[in-house]
Short mmCIF file of C-alpha atoms in Angstrom, two decimals:
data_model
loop_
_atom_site.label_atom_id
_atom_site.label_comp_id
_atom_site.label_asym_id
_atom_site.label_seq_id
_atom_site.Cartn_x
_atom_site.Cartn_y
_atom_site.Cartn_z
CA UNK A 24 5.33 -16.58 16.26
CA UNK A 25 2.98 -15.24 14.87
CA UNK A 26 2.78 -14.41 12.30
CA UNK A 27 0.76 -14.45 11.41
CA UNK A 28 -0.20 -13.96 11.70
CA UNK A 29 0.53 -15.35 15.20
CA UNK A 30 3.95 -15.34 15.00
CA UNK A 31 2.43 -16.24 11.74
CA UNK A 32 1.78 -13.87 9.37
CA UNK A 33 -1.19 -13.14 8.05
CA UNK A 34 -3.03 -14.16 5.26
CA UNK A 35 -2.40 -11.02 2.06
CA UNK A 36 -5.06 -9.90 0.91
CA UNK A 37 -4.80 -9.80 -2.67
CA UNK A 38 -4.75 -13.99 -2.13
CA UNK A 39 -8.49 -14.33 -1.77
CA UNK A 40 -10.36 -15.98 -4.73
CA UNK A 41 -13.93 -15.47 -5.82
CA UNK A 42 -16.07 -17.72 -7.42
CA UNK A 43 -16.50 -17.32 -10.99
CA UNK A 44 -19.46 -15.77 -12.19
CA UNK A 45 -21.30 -17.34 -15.91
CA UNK A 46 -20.20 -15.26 -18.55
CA UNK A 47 -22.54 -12.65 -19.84
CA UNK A 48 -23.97 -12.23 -16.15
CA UNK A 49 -23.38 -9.57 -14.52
CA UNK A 50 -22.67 -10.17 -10.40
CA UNK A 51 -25.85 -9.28 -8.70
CA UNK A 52 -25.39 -6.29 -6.44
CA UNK A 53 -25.35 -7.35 -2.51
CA UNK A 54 -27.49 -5.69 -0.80
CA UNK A 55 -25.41 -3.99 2.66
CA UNK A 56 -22.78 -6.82 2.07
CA UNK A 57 -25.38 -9.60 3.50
CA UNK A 58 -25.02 -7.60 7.11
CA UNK A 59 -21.28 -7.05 6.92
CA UNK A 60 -21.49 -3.66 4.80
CA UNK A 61 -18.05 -2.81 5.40
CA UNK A 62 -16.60 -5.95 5.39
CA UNK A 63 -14.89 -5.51 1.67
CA UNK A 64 -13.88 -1.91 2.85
CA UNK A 65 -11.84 -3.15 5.58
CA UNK A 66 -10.11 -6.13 4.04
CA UNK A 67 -7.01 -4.27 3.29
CA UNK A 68 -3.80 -4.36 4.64
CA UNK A 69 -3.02 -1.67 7.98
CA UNK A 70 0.46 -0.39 7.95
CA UNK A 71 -0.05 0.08 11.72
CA UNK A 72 -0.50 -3.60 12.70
CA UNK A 73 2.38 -4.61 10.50
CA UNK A 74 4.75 -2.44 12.68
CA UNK A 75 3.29 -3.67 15.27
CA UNK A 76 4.05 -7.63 14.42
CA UNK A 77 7.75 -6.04 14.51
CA UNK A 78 7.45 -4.72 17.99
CA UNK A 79 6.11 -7.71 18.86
CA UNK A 80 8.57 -10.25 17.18
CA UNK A 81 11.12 -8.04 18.55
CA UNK A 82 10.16 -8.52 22.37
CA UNK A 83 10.18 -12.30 21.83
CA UNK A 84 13.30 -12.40 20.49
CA UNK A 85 14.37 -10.36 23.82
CA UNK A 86 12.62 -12.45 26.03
CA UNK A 87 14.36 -15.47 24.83
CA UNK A 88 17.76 -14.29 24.74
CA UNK A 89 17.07 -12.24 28.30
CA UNK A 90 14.47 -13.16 30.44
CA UNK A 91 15.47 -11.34 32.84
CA UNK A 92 15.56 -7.95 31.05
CA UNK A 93 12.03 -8.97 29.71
CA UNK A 94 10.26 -11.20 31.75
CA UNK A 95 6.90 -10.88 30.39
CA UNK A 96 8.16 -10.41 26.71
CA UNK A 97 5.94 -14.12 25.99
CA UNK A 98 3.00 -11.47 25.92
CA UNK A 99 3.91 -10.42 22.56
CA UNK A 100 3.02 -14.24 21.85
CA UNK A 101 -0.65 -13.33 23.16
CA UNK A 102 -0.88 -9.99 20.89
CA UNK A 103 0.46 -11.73 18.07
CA UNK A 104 -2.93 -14.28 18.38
CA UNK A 105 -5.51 -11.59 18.57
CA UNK A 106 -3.65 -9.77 15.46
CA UNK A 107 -4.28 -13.51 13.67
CA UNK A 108 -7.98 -13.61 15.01
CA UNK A 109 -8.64 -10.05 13.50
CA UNK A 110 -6.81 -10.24 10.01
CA UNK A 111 -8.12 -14.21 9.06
CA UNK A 112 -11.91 -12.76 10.11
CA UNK A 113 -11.78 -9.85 8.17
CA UNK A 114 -10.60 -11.43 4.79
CA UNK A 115 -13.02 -14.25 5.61
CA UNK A 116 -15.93 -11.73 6.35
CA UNK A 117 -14.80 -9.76 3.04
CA UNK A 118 -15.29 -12.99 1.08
CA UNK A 119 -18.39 -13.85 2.51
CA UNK A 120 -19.69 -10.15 1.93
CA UNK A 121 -18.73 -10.71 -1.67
CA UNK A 122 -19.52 -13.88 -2.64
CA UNK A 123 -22.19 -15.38 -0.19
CA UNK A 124 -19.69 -18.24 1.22
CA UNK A 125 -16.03 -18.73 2.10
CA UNK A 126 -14.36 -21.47 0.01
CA UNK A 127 -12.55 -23.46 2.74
CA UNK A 128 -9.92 -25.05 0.60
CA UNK A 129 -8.83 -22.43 -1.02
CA UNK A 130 -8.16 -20.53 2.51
CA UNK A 131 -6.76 -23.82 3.83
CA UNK A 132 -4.50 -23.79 0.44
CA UNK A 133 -3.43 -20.30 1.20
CA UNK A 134 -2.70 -20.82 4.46
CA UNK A 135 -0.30 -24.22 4.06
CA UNK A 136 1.63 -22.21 1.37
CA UNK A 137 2.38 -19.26 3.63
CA UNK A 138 3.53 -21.01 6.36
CA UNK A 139 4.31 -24.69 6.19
CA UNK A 140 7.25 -24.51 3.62
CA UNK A 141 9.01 -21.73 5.79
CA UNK A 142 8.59 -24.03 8.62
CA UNK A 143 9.49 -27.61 6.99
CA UNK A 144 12.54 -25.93 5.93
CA UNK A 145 13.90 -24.73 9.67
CA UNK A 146 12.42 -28.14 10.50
CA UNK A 147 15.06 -29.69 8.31
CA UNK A 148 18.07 -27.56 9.11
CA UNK A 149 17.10 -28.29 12.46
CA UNK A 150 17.40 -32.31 11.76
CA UNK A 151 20.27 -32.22 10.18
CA UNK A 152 22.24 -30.60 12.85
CA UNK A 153 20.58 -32.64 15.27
CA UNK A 154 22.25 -35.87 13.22
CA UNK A 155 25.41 -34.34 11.64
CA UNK A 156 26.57 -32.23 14.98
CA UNK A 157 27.34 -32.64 18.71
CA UNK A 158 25.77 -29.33 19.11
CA UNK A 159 23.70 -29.80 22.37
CA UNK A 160 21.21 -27.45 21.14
CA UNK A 161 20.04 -29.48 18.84
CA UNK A 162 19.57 -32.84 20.74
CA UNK A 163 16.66 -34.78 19.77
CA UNK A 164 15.81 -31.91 16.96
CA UNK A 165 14.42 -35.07 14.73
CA UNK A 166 11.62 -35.82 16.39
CA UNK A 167 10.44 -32.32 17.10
CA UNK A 168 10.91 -31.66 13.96
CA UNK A 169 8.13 -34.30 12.85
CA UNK A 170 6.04 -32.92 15.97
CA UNK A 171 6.54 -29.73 14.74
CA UNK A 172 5.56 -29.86 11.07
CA UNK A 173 2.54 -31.50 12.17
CA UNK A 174 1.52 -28.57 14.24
CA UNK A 175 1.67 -30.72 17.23
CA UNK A 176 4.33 -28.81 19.62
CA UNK A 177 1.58 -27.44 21.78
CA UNK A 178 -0.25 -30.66 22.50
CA UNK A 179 3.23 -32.17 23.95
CA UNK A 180 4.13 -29.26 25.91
CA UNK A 181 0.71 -29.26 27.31
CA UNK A 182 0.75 -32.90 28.75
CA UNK A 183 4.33 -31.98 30.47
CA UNK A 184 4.46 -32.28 34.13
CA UNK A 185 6.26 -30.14 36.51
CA UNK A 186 8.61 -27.71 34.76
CA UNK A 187 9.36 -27.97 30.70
CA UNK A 188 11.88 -30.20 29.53
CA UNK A 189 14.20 -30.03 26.36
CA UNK A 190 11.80 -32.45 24.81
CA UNK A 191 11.22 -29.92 21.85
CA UNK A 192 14.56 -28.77 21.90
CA UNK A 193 14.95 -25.94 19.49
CA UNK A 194 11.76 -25.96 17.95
CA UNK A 195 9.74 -25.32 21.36
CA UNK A 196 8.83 -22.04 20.37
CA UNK A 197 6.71 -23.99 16.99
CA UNK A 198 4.13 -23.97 20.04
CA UNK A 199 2.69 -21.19 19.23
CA UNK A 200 2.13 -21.94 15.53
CA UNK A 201 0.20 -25.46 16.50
CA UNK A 202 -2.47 -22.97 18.58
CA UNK A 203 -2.97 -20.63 15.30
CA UNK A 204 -2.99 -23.52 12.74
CA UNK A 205 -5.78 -25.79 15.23
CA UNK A 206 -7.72 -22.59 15.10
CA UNK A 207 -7.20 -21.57 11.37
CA UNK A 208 -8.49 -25.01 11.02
CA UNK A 209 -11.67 -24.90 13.01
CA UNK A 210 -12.76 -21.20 13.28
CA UNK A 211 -13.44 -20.65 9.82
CA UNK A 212 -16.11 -23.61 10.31
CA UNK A 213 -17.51 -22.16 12.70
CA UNK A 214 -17.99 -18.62 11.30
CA UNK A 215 -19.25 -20.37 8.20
CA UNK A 216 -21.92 -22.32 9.75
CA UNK A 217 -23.03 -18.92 11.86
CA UNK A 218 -22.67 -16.86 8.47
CA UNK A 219 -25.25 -19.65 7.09
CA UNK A 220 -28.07 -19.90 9.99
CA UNK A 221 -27.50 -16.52 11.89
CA UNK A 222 -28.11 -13.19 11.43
CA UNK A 223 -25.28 -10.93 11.22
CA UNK A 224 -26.34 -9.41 14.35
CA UNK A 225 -26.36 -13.11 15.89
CA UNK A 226 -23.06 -13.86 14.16
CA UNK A 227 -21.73 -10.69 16.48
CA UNK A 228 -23.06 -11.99 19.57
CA UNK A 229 -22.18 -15.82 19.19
CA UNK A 230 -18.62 -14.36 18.61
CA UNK A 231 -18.27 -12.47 21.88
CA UNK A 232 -20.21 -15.54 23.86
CA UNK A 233 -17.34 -17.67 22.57
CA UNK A 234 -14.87 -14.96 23.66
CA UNK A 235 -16.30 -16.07 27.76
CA UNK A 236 -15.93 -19.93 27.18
CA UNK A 237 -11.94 -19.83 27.71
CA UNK A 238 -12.06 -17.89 30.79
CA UNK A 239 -14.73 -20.64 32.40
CA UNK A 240 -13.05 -23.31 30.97
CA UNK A 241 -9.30 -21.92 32.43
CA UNK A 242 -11.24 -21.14 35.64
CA UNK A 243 -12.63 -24.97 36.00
CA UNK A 244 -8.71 -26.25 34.75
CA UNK A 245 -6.89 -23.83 37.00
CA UNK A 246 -4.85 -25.88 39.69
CA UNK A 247 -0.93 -25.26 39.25
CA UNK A 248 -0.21 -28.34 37.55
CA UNK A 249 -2.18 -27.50 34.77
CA UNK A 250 -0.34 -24.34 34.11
CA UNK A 251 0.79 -26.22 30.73
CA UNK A 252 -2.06 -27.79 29.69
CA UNK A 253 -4.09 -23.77 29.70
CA UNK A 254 -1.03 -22.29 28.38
CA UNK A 255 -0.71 -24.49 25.55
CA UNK A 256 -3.99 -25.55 24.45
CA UNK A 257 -5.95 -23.84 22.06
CA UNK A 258 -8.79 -23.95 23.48
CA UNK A 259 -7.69 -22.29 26.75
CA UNK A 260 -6.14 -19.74 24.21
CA UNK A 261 -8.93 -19.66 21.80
CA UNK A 262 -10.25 -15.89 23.69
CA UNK A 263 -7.45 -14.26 22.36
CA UNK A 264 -7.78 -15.06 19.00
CA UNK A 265 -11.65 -14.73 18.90
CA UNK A 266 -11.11 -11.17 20.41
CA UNK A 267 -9.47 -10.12 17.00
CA UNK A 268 -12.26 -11.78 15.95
CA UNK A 269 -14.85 -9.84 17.39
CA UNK A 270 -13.04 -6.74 16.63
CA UNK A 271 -13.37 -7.89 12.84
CA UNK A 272 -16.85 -8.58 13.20
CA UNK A 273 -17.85 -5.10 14.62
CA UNK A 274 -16.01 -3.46 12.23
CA UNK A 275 -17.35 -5.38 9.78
CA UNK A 276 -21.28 -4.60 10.77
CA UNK A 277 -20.94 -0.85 10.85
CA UNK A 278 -21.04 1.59 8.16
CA UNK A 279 -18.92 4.23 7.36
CA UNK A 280 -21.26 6.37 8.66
CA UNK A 281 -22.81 4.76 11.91
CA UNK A 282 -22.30 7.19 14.90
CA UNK A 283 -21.38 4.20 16.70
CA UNK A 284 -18.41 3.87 15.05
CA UNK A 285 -17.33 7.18 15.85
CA UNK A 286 -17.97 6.47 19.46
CA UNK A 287 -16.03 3.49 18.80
CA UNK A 288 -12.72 5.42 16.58
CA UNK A 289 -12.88 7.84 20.20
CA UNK A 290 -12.82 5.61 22.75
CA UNK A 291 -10.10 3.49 20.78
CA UNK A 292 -7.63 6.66 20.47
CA UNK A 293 -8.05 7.26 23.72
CA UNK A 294 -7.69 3.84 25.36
CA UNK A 295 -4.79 2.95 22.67
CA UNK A 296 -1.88 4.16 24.79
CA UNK A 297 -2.83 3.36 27.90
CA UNK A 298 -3.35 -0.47 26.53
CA UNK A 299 0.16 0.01 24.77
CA UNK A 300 1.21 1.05 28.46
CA UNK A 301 -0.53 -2.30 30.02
CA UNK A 302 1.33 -4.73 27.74
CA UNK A 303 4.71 -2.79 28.20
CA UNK A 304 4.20 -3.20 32.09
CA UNK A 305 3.43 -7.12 31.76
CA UNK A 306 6.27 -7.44 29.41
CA UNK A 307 8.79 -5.73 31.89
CA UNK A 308 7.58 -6.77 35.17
CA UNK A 309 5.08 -10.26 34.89
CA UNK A 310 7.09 -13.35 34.86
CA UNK A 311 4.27 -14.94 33.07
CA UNK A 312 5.63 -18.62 32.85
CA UNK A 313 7.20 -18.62 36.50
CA UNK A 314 5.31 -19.84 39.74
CA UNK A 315 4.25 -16.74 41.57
CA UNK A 316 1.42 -17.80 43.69
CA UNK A 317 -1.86 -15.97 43.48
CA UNK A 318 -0.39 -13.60 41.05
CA UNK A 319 0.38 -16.93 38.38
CA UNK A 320 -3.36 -18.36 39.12
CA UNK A 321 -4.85 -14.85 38.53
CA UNK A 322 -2.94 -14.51 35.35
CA UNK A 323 -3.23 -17.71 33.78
CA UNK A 324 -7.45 -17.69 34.21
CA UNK A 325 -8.30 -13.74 33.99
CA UNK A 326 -5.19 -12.51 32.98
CA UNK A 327 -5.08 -14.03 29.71
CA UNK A 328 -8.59 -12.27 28.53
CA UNK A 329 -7.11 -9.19 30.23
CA UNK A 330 -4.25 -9.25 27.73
CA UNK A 331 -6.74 -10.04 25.09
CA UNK A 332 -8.99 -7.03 25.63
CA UNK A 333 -5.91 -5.36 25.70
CA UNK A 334 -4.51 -6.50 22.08
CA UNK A 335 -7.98 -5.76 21.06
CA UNK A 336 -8.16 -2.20 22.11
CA UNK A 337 -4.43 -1.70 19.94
CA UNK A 338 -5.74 -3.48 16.96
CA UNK A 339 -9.15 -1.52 16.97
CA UNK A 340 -7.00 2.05 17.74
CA UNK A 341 -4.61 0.86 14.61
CA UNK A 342 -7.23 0.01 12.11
CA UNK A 343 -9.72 2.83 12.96
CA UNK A 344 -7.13 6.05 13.52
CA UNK A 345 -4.40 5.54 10.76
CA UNK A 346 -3.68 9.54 11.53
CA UNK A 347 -3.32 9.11 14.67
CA UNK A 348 0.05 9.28 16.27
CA UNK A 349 0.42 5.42 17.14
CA UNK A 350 -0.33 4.31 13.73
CA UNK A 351 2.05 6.60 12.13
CA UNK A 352 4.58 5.64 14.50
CA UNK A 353 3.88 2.13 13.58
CA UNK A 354 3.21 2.99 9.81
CA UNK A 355 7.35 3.65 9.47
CA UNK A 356 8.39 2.30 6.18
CA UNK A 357 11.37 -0.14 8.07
CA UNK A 358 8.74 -1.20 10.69
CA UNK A 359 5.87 -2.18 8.00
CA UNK A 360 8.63 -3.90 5.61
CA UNK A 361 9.91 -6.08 8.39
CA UNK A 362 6.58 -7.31 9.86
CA UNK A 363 5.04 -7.38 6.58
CA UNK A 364 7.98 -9.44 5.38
CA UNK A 365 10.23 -11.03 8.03
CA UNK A 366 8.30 -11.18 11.28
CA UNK A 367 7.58 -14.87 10.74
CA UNK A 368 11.09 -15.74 9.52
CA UNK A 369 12.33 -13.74 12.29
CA UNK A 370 10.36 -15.71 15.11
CA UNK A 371 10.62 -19.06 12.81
CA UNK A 372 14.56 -18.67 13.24
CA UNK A 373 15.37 -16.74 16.14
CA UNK A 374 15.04 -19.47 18.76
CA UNK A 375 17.20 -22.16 16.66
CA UNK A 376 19.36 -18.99 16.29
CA UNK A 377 19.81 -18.73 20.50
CA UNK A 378 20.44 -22.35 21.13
CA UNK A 379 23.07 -22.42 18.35
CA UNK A 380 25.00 -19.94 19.15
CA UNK A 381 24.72 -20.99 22.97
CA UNK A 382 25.95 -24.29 21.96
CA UNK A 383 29.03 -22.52 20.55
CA UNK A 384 29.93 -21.27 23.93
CA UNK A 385 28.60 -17.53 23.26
CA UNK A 386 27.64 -15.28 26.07
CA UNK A 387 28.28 -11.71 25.48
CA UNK A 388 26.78 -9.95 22.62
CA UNK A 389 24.21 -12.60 22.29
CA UNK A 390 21.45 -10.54 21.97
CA UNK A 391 22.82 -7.92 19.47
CA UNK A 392 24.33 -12.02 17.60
CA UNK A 393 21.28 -13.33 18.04
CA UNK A 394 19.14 -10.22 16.67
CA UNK A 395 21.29 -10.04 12.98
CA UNK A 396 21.80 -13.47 12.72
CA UNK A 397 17.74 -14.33 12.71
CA UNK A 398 17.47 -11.67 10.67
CA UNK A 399 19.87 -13.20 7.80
CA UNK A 400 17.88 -16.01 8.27
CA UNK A 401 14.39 -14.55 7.77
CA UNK A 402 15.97 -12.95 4.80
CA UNK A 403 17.12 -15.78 3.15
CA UNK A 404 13.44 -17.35 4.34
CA UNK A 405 11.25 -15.37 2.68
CA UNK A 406 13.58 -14.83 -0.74
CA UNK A 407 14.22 -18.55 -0.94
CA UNK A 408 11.41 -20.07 0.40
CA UNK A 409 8.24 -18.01 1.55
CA UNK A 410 7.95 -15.36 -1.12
CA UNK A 411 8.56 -18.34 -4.59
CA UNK A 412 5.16 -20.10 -2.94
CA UNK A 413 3.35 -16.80 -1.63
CA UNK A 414 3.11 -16.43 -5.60
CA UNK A 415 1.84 -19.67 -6.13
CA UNK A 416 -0.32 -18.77 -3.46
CA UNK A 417 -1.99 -15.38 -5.59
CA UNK A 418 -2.61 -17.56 -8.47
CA UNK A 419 -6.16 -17.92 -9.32
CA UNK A 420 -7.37 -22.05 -8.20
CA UNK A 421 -8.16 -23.48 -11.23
CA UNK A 422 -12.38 -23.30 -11.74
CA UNK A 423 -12.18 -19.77 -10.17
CA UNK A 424 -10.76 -16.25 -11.17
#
């Protein structure tokens, strides 16, 4: 999912590249980091939210396998795309602060080699079963599989009437990944062209205007045939990214000693369990993708910025209190590792994972089968595949050091 960061997972921070400097220069000192004085600061990496991407893959996984144990677990989907709003706009803020400018292809660089080759390969295993097998899991796996790569997933499954089809057979859950790739590609144009003609102040405030324009534009959509067409485009998403976003931004603006961050590091340890609380709920009682009258329409218009406000509160709580009791909770060394590590693997494989063994004629113990098995395969994802080109990825471009 996603990580990222997403299911996808986000960008490392040691990735970013600056732009070389003449020799015999020294950098020019930036004066309160162009408006963002603690953007550099707070470009590192928060053991918190990396336990938390494991929570999160973990209730996906569940939901997948047991709906009806978890019937809300998609939500985890939803936190997983503010924790990619807030991580990509910090390192992107943290670059600007240093440098004066964000060198698109270099992030766009970044970003294909943490993600696409991990995906082109389950893409492949997925075709090949599809053509070598009568696994019914794995019908028509080619031609998601080019949908997929492309990042396309979401756009199909949005133009779906009445309920979803097999159409994306085991690569359905790639949906997720087209909404944080569309936005990887276009947010950090926008922030760049704010960072250019706004003030940082006005960069704040464009950010949390954009934040509303999903919730009208859901509200003008809303009928119950487009249920698919909000839940899978990005931009009837985009709030809950941009609300990681915003969360960047503000941290970003504030100095280490503004007394309005203290207000803020208060108001987020107190809020964080009771928002921890809220998601639990939806996960356990919401059936967010089933019909259930007004309780669907309120959910899929208000209910998504709800959830986003939500995510928001965690990730501020998280990044602002690493005493506190949730982030060392979240800080364990097994639950860092994994969502550091494996939480895109786990969510790459874990669907493929639930149709295959399905299509073997499994019932009980799936979820405990289903669990280690997409686990084996995240391993082998991230020694074989994602970890060879996250290297490539820390390299220095060429022109740059």
């Amino acid at each position: 999912m996603a990580q990222e960061a997403g299911p996808a997972t986000a960008e490392e921070p040691g990735v970013e590249t600056r732009t070389a400097e003449p020799r015999g220069r020294a950098r020019p000192a930036v004066p309160d980091g162009r408006g963002f004085p603690s953007a550099v600061a707070r470009s590192g990496r928060v053991g918190g939210l990396d336990g938390l991407r494991t929570v999160a893959v973990a209730l996906v996984l569940t939901y997948h396998v047991t709906p009806d144990l978890l019937p809300g677990g998609s939500v985890a989907v939803d936190l997983f795309f503010t924790l990619s709003g807030f991580v990509i706009t910090r390192l992107l803020l943290a670059e600007y602060a240093r440098s004066g400018g964000i060198a698109l292809l270099p992030f766009y660089r970044r970003r294909w080699l943490r993600l696409v080759p991990a995906l082109l390969a389950l893409c492949a295993v997925c075709a090949i079963l599809s053509t070598t097998t009568s696994l019914w899991g794995f019908d028509g796996s080619l031609r998601a599989a080019g949908l997929s790569a492309l990042f396309l997933v979401n756009v199909v499954r949005a133009m779906e009437p009445g309920p979803y089809g097999d159409l994306m057979g085991p690569l359905a859950h790639t949906w997720s990944l087209g909404v944080e790739e569309q936005f990887y590609l276009l947010w950090p144009l926008v922030l760049l062209v704010l960072l250019r003609f706004a003030r940082a102040r006005a960069v704040l405030l464009w950010t949390a205007a954009l934040c509303a324009l999903p919730l009208l534009w859901r509200c003008a959509l809303w009928n119950p045939d487009a249920a698919h067409r909000i839940y899978n485009g990005t931009d009837t998403r985009a709030d809950q990214l941009l609300a990681g976003a915003l969360v960047a931004v503000v941290l970003a603006r504030l100095r280490a000693d503004d007394p309005r961050l203290a207000v803020l590091r208060t108001w987020a340890g107190r809020l964080a369990w009771p928002a921890l609380g809220a998601l639990a709920l939806v996960a356990w009682l919401m059936p967010v993708t089933a019909d259930a009258g007004l309780l669907t329409a309120a959910w899929y218009t208000v209910g998504f910025l709800v959830v986003a406000v939500l995510s928001a509160t965690l990730v501020a709580a998280l990044e602002l209190r690493p005493g506190g009791r949730m982030s060392r909770l979240l800080s364990l060394t097994p639950l860092v590792w994994v969502g550091r590590n494996l939480s895109y693997g786990i969510y790459l494989w874990h669907y493929p994972v639930v149709r295959l063994l399905a299509s073997l004629g499994m019932t009980d113990g799936l979820l405990p089968a289903t669990a280690l098995l997409s686990v084996l395969m995240a391993l082998l994802s991230y020694y074989a595949v994602e970890a060879p080109f996250l290297r490539r990825a820390r390299r220095p471009v060429p022109g740059r050091v």
